[in-house]
XYZ file of C-alpha atoms in Angstrom:
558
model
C 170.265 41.122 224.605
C 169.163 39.757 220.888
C 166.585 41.477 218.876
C 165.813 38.417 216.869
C 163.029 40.110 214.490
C 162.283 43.352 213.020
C 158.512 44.008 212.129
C 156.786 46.427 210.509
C 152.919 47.554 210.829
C 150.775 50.324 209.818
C 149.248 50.131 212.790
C 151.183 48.646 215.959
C 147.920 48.182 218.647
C 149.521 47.538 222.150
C 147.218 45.613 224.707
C 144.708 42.782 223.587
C 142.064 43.463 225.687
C 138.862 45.324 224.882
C 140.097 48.719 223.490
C 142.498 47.214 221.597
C 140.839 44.847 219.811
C 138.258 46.923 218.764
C 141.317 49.091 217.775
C 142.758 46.691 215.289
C 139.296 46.086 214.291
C 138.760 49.793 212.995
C 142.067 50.042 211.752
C 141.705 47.165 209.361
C 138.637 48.094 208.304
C 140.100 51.419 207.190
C 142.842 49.413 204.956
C 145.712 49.412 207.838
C 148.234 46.626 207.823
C 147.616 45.922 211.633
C 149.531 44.051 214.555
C 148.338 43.305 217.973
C 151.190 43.039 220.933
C 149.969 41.259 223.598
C 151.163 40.260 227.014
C 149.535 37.665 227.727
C 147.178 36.050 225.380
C 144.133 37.938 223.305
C 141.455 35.480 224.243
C 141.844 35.547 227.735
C 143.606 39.371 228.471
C 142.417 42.570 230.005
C 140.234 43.490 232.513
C 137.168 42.340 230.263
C 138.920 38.713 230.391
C 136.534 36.760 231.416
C 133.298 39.168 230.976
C 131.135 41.871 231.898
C 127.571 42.704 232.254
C 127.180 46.635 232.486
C 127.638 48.735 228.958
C 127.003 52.287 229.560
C 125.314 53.297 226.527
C 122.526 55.555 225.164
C 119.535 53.637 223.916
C 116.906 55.805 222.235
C 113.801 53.870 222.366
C 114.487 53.860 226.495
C 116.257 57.201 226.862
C 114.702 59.459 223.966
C 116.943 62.388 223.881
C 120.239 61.856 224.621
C 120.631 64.515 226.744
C 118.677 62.680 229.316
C 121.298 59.775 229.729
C 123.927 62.485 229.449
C 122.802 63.938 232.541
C 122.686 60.337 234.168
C 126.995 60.287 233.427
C 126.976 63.722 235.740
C 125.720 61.957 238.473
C 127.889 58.377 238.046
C 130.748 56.747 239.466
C 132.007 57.874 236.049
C 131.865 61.585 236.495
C 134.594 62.586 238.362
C 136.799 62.731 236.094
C 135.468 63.381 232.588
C 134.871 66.220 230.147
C 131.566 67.646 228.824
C 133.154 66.773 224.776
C 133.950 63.144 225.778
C 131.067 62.050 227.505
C 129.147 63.441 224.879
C 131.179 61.462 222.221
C 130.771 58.816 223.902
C 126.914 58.620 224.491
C 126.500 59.201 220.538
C 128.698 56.004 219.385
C 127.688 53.624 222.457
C 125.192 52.463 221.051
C 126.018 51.604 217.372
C 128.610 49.148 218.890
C 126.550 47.834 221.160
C 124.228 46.670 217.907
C 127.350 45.728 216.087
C 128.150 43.413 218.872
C 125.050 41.684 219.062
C 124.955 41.368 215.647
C 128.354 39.440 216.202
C 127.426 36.952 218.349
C 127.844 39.070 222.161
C 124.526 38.888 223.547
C 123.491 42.788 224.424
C 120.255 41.931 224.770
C 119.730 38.699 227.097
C 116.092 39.460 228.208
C 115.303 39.504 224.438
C 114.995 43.512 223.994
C 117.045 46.442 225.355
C 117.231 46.333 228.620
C 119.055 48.623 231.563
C 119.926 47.723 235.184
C 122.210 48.879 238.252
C 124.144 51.411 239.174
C 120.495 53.689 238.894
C 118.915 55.879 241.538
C 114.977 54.273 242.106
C 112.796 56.320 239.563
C 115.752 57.774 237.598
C 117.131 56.729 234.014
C 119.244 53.408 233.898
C 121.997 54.027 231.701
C 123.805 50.765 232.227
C 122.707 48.525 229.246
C 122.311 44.643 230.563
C 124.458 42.123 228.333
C 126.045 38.567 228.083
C 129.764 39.181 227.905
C 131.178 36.073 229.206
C 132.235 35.401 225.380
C 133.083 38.928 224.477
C 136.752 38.210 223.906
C 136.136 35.057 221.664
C 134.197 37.209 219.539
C 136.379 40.001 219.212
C 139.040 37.962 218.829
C 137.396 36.114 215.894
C 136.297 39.121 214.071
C 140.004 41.227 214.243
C 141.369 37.510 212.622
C 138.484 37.644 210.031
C 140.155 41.563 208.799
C 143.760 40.196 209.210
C 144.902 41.607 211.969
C 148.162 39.932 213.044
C 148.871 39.008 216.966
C 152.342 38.526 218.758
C 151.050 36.946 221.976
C 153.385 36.734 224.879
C 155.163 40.047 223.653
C 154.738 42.877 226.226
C 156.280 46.482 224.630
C 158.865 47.769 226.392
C 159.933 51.139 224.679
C 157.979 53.262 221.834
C 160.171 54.017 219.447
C 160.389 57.885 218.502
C 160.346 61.752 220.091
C 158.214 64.216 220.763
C 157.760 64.575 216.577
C 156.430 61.680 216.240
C 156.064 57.795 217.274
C 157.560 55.606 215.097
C 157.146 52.183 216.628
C 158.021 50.093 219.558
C 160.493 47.449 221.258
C 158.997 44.280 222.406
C 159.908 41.378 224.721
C 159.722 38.010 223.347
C 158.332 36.045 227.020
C 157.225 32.855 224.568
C 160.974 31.104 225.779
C 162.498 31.040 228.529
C 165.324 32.989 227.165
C 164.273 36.474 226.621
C 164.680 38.089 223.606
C 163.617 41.554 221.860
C 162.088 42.195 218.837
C 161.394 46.011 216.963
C 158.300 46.625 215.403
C 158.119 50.357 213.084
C 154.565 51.354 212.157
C 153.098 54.509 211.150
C 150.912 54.792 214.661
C 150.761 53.382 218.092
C 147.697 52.557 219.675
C 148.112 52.304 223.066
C 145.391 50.429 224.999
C 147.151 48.365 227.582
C 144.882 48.652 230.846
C 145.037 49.981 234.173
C 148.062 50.497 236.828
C 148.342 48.396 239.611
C 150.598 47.357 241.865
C 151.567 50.574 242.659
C 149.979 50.801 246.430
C 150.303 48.099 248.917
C 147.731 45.283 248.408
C 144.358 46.143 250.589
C 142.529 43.093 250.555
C 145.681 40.443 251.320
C 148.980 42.782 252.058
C 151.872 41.004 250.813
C 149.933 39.357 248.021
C 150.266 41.912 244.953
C 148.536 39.580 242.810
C 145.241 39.586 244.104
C 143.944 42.089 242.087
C 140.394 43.162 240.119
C 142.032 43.601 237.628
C 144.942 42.800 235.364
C 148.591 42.312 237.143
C 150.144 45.453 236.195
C 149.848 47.670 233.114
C 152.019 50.695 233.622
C 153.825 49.956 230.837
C 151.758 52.266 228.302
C 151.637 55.251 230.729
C 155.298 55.019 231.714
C 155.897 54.556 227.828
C 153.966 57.532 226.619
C 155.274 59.667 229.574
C 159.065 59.101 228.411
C 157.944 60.459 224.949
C 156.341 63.376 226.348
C 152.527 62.664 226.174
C 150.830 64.599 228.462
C 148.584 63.090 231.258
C 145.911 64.398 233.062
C 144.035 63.820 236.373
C 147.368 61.195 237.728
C 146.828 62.980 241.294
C 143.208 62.211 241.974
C 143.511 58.083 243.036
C 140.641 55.372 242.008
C 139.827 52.975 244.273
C 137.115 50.290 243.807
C 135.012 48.180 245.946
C 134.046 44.773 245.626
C 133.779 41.967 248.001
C 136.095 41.149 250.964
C 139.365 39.634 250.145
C 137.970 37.785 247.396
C 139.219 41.018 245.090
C 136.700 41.231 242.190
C 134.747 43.386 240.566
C 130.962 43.823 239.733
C 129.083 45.428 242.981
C 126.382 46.710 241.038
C 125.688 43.210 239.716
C 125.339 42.058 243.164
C 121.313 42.523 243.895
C 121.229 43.999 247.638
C 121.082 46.165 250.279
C 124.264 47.277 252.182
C 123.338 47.029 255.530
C 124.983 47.507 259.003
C 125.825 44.637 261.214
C 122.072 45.702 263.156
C 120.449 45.514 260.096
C 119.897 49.121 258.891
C 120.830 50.207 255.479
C 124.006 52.253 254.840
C 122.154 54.716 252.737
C 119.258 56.037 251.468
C 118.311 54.867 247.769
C 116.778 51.364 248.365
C 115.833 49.958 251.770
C 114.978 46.128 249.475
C 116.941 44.352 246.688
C 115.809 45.588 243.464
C 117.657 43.919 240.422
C 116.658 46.922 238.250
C 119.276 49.697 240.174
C 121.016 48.072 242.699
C 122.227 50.007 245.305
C 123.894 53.465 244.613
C 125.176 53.989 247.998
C 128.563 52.639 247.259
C 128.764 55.101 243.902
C 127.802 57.830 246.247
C 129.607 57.072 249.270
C 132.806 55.508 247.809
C 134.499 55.458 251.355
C 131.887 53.931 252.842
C 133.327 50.236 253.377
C 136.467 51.935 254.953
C 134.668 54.470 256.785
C 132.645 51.857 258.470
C 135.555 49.897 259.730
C 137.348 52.949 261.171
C 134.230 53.877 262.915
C 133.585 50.732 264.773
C 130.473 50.979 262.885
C 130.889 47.820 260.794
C 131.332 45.602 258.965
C 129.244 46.463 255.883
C 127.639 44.038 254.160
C 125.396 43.062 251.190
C 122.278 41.526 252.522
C 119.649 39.971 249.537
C 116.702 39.163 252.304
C 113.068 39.858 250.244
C 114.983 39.155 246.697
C 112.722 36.475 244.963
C 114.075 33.120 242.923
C 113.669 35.125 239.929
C 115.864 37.734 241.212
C 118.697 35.667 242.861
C 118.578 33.758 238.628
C 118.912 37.585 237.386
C 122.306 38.251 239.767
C 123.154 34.836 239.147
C 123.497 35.008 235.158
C 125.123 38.829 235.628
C 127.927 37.309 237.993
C 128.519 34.648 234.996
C 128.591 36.882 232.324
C 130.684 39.355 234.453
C 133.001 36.813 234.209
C 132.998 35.885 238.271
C 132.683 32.500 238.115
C 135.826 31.713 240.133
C 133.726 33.620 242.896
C 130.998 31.502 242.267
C 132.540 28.031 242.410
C 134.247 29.429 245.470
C 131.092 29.823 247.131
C 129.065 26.910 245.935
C 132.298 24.421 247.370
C 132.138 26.333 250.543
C 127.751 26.420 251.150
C 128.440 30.391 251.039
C 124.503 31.227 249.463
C 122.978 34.376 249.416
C 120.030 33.270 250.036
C 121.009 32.337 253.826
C 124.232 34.462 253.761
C 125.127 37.901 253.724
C 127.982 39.117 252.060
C 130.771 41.621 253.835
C 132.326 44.122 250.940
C 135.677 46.458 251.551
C 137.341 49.562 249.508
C 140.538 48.356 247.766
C 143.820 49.908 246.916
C 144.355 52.642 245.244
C 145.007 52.033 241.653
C 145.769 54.109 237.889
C 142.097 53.644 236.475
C 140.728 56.624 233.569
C 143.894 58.213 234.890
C 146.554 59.420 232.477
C 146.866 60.352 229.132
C 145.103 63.522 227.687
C 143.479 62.669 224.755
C 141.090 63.972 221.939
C 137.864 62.014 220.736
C 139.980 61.101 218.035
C 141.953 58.652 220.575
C 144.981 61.152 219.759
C 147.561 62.080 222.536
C 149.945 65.314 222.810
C 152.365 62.953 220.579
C 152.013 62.723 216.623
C 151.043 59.421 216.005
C 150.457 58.136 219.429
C 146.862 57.042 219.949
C 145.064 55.940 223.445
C 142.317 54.040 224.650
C 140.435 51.858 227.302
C 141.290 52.863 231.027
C 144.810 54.747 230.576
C 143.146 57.913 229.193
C 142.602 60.365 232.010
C 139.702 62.435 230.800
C 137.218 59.825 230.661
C 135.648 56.663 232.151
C 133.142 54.993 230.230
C 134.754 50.733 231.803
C 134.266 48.525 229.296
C 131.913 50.784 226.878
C 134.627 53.439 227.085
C 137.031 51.299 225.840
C 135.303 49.769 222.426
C 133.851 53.732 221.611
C 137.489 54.944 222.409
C 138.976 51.851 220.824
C 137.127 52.186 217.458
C 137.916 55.596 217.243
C 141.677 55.182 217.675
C 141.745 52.369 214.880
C 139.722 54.912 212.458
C 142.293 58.062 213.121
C 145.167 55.855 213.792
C 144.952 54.103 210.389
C 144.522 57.477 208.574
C 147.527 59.088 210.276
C 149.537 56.054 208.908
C 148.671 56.427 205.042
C 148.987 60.575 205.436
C 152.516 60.649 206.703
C 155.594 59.721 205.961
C 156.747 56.880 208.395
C 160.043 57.578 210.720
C 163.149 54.664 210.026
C 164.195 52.695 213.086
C 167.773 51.765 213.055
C 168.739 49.271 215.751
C 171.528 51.999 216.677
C 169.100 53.656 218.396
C 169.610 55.454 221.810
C 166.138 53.991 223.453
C 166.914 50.669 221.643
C 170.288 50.635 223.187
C 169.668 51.776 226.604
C 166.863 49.182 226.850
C 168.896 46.075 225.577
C 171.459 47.060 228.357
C 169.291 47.237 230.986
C 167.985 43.828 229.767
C 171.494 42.250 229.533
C 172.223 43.697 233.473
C 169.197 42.426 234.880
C 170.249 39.194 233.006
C 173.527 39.052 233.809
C 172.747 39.070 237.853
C 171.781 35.590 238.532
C 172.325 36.305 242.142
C 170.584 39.926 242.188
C 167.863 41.109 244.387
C 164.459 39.685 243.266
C 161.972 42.258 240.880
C 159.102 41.661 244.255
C 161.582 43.294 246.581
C 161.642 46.061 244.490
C 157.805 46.286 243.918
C 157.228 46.026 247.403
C 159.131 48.730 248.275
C 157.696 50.662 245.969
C 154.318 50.074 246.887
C 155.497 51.062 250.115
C 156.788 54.590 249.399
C 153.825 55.325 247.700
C 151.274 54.373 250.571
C 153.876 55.959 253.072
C 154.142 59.647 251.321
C 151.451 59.278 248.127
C 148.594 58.175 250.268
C 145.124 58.333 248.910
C 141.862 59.019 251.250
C 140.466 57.924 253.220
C 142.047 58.797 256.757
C 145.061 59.671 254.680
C 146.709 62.864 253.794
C 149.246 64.019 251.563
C 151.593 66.961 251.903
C 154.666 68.929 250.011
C 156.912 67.650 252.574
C 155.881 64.142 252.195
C 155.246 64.075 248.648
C 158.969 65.652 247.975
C 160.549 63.319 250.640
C 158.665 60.548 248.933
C 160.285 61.721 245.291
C 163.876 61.462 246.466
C 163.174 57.863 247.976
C 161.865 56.626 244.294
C 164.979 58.524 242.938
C 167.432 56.418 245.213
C 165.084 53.279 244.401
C 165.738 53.118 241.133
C 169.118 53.679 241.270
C 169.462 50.942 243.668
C 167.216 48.362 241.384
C 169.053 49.097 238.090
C 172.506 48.712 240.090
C 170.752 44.999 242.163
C 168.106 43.124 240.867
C 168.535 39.883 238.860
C 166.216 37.882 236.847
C 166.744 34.245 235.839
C 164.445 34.268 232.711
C 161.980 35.992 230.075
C 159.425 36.030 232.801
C 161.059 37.574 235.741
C 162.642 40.092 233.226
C 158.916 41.238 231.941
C 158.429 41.433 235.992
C 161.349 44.087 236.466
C 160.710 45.827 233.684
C 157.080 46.360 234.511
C 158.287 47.679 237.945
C 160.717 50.185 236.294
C 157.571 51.569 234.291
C 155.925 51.547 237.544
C 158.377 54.010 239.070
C 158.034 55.770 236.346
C 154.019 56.173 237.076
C 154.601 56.915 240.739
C 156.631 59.869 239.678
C 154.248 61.294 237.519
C 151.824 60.544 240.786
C 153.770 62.264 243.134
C 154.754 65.508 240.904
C 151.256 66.118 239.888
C 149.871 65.541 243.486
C 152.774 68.209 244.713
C 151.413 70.634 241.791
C 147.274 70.247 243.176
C 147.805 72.685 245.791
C 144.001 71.572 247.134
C 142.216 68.766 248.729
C 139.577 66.878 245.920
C 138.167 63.302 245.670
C 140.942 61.221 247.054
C 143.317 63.651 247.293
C 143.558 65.083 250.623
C 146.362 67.546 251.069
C 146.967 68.264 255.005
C 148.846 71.684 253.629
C 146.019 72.805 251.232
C 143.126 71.645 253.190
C 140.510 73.141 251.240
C 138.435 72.213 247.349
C 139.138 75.607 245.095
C 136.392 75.948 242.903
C 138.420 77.913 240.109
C 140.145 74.510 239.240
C 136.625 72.476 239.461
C 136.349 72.912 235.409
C 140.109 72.324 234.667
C 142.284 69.892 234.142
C 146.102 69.878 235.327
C 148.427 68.434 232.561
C 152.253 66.797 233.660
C 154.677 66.010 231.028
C 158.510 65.552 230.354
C 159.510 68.246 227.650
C 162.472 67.286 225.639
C 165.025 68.126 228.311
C 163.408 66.165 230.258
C 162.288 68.234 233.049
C 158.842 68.366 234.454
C 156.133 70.431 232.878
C 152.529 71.534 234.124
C 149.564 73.190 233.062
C 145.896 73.695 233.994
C 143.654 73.756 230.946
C 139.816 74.332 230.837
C 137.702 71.191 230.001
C 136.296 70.662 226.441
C 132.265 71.173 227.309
């Protein structure tokens, strides 16, 4: 396999989307020489592709102190699994972006002042600022070309570059051609900001049909990455799993202005009994089960009903679904006379996925490993969506850039162990133009985990299962190094991707063995109980340098 290029950054940003671009942003700004691999292509990557309407954020003139919208976080879909120092961090700097952007052409404030809706109990704070972001990637695109950041689109990373001591850059795949070839980038600091895991559990809306996701394809490539170099991750055992409407896998419930309702009409919980744009309905936030719990009941289906919400109202959800970037959804359902104001709308749980899940990192964006920054939904310790990601983001570029000009940069020879061993597994999978395809792989990965990783509801896990389920992703790989085939660049980023993806259910599977409890989504059928003791720590997993298996509980930063 060819490594046609060698590049060289001060910063090397990995992932397009969101966190990285206000990455590169920061880092340029701060004097870095900085490059952008992407996957796919900046103006249309990430999870923020095509939009989003919710920015959780601190406003002052509608929160006063921030302690108030603090306390708000506690009581969020995004509290599970963050720490007192991040949050906090977070609330402070949310804001000042959210001004920048308007001030560069993302609308944050579409009603004409600040303004807050959904996911809000009735007569609490709204923390959830309101905005435009249908053209959030044009923008952010636009301004990282203004500071000269450089982009390799079509260039998805396949191996950092470096040990334990200290990252020193990265191998990419060249997917432009239809030939594959590799190119090695050294920089002084990795930002890695690549996006959630999935693919990893079998498909819930449309089994079979791994694509149909809310979010991007697969992204395990920056936790898998990080992992080999020792990073240490934190909170990989508790699953995520989101909600959105049925089959028609999207995301945005809390732009949706309803009631969930059973099939006779009465409302799944308690917060609003009437559509009200201004907080939606928090059942879903509280009862995260609830669409699954419903169908296993016989109680179901659950569905969104919008009965009582005035034109102005159905305008308000209208605009949000745009600028959340659902407007697939929405063609869908004007060419099929599906209208809310006739129609209600049924909603399900979806698979579990790797979301604010994995690596342990500072408010400085730094990771366990010198010179290896994070950001956007592969850090573990905090979940801010798409706000998370630019605060996160921007701090990354700011430390990453002045970790590059205050040490002395590592040299990459092309002799390299990780560069070797990933060229040859690149020329195998090449040279098998008859092999076993990537999917069947993928598949039957996504089958071991659901089989003996399975997340809650109506799902337990165990030591028995959890070990049986290590050996089988053991004998998997071995068996999809020694089979598969791929007839181009493509396929080749496909079985690569599902390599890092073993990787992730590993780290799954060990740390889930190690939580000898029952929390969240993790329900162990041999530790039944929640211990409070470990309700203020976090669990860390990482490879040490002989590669064996390390963990740790450590208290979380207040």
């Amino acid at each position: 396999m060819e490594i046609t290029e060698k590049l060289k950054a001060d910063v090397l940003v990995i992932g397009g989307g969101i966190a990285g671009l206000m990455a590169a942003i920061r880092a340029a700004d701060n004097g870095a020489d900085v490059l952008i691999a992407e996957k796919a292509h900046v103006k249309r990557s990430g999870s923020g592709a095509t939009g989003n309407d919710h920015f959780l954020c601190h406003v002052p003139e509608l929160h006063g102190d921030i302690s108030v919208a603090i306390k708000e976080v506690a009581n969020s879909q995004t509290a599970l699994c963050g720490e007192g120092e991040m949050i906090r961090y977070h609330m402070e700097n949310a804001f000042d972006i959210a001004r920048e952007w308007d001030d560069w052409g993302i609308d944050m404030k579409p009603t004409g002042k600040w303004h807050c809706s959904g996911h809000a109990f009735p007569g609490r704070p709204k923390i959830w600022l309101k905005y435009k972001g249908h053209n959030q990637k044009a923008v952010l695109v636009g301004q990282a070309k203004k500071r000269g950041v450089r982009f390799l689109n079509h260039h998805p990373t396949l191996e950092l570059l470096g040990d334990a001591s200290g990252i020193a850059g990265a191998i990419l795949l060249n997917t432009k051609d239809t030939e594959p070839s590799l190119k090695v980038v050294e920089a002084g600091a990795v930002i890695m900001a690549t996006g959630c895991t999935t693919r990893l559990y079998n498909n819930e809306a449309t089994p079979g049909w791994m694509f149909n996701q809310a979010y991007c394809p697969s992204c395990a490539g920056a936790l898998a990455q990080g992992w080999r170099k020792g990073a240490a991750m934190v909170n990989m055992e508790i699953p995520n799993r989101h909600a959105g409407t049925k089959y028609f896998a999207r995301c945005g419930k809390a732009t949706w202005a309803g009631v969930y309702r059973y099939p006779d009409g009465k409302p799944l919980g308690p917060f609003v009994t009437e559509p009200d744009i201004m907080y939606g309905d928090m059942t879903s936030d509280i009862w995260s089960t609830a669409f699954t719990d419903v169908m296993r009941k016989g109680t179901g289906p659950a569905y969104l009903d919008f009965t009582g919400l005035d034109e102005e109202g159905f305008a308000y959800m209208r605009q949000g679904l745009i600028s959340e970037g659902l407007t697939a959804q929405l063609d869908y359902m004007d060419e099929n006379h599906i209208d809310p104001h006739v129609h209600s709308i049924e909603f399900q749980q979806y698979e579990p996925h790797i979301f604010s899940r994995g690596f342990d990192v500072a408010t400085t964006g730094a990771t366990t490993v010198p010179g290896l920054y994070a950001a956007g939904d592969v850090i573990g310790n905090f979940r801010g969506g798409i706000a998370g990601a630019a605060v996160f983001g921007a701090s990354c570029g700011v430390n990453a850039a002045q970790w590059s000009s205050s040490h002395d940069r590592a040299r990459i020879s092309c002799d390299d162990a990780d560069i070797a061993r990933c060229r040859q597994i690149c020329a195998d999978f090449m040279g098998r133009q008859n092999g076993a395809a990537w999917r069947e792989a993928n598949l039957a990965l996504q089958q071991i985990m659901s089989d003996y990783a399975p997340a809650a509801p109506y799902h337990t896990r165990s030591a028995s299962l959890l070990n049986a389920g290590i050996k089988y992703l053991g004998a998997l790989r071995e068996n999809m190094l020694a089979q598969v085939g791929t007839q181009c660049s493509h396929t080749l980023m496909r079985a690569m991707e599902t390599l890092d993806l073993l990787d992730v259910g590993e780290i799954v599977m060990n740390a889930a063995l190690e939580r000898r409890e029952s929390r969240a989504l993790h329900q162990r059928a041999d530790c039944t109980y929640t211990n409070p003791l470990l309700s203020d720590k976090f669990m860390q997993i990482w490879l040490d340098g002989n590669g064996a298996i390390q963990t740790r509980w450590r208290q979380k930063r207040a």
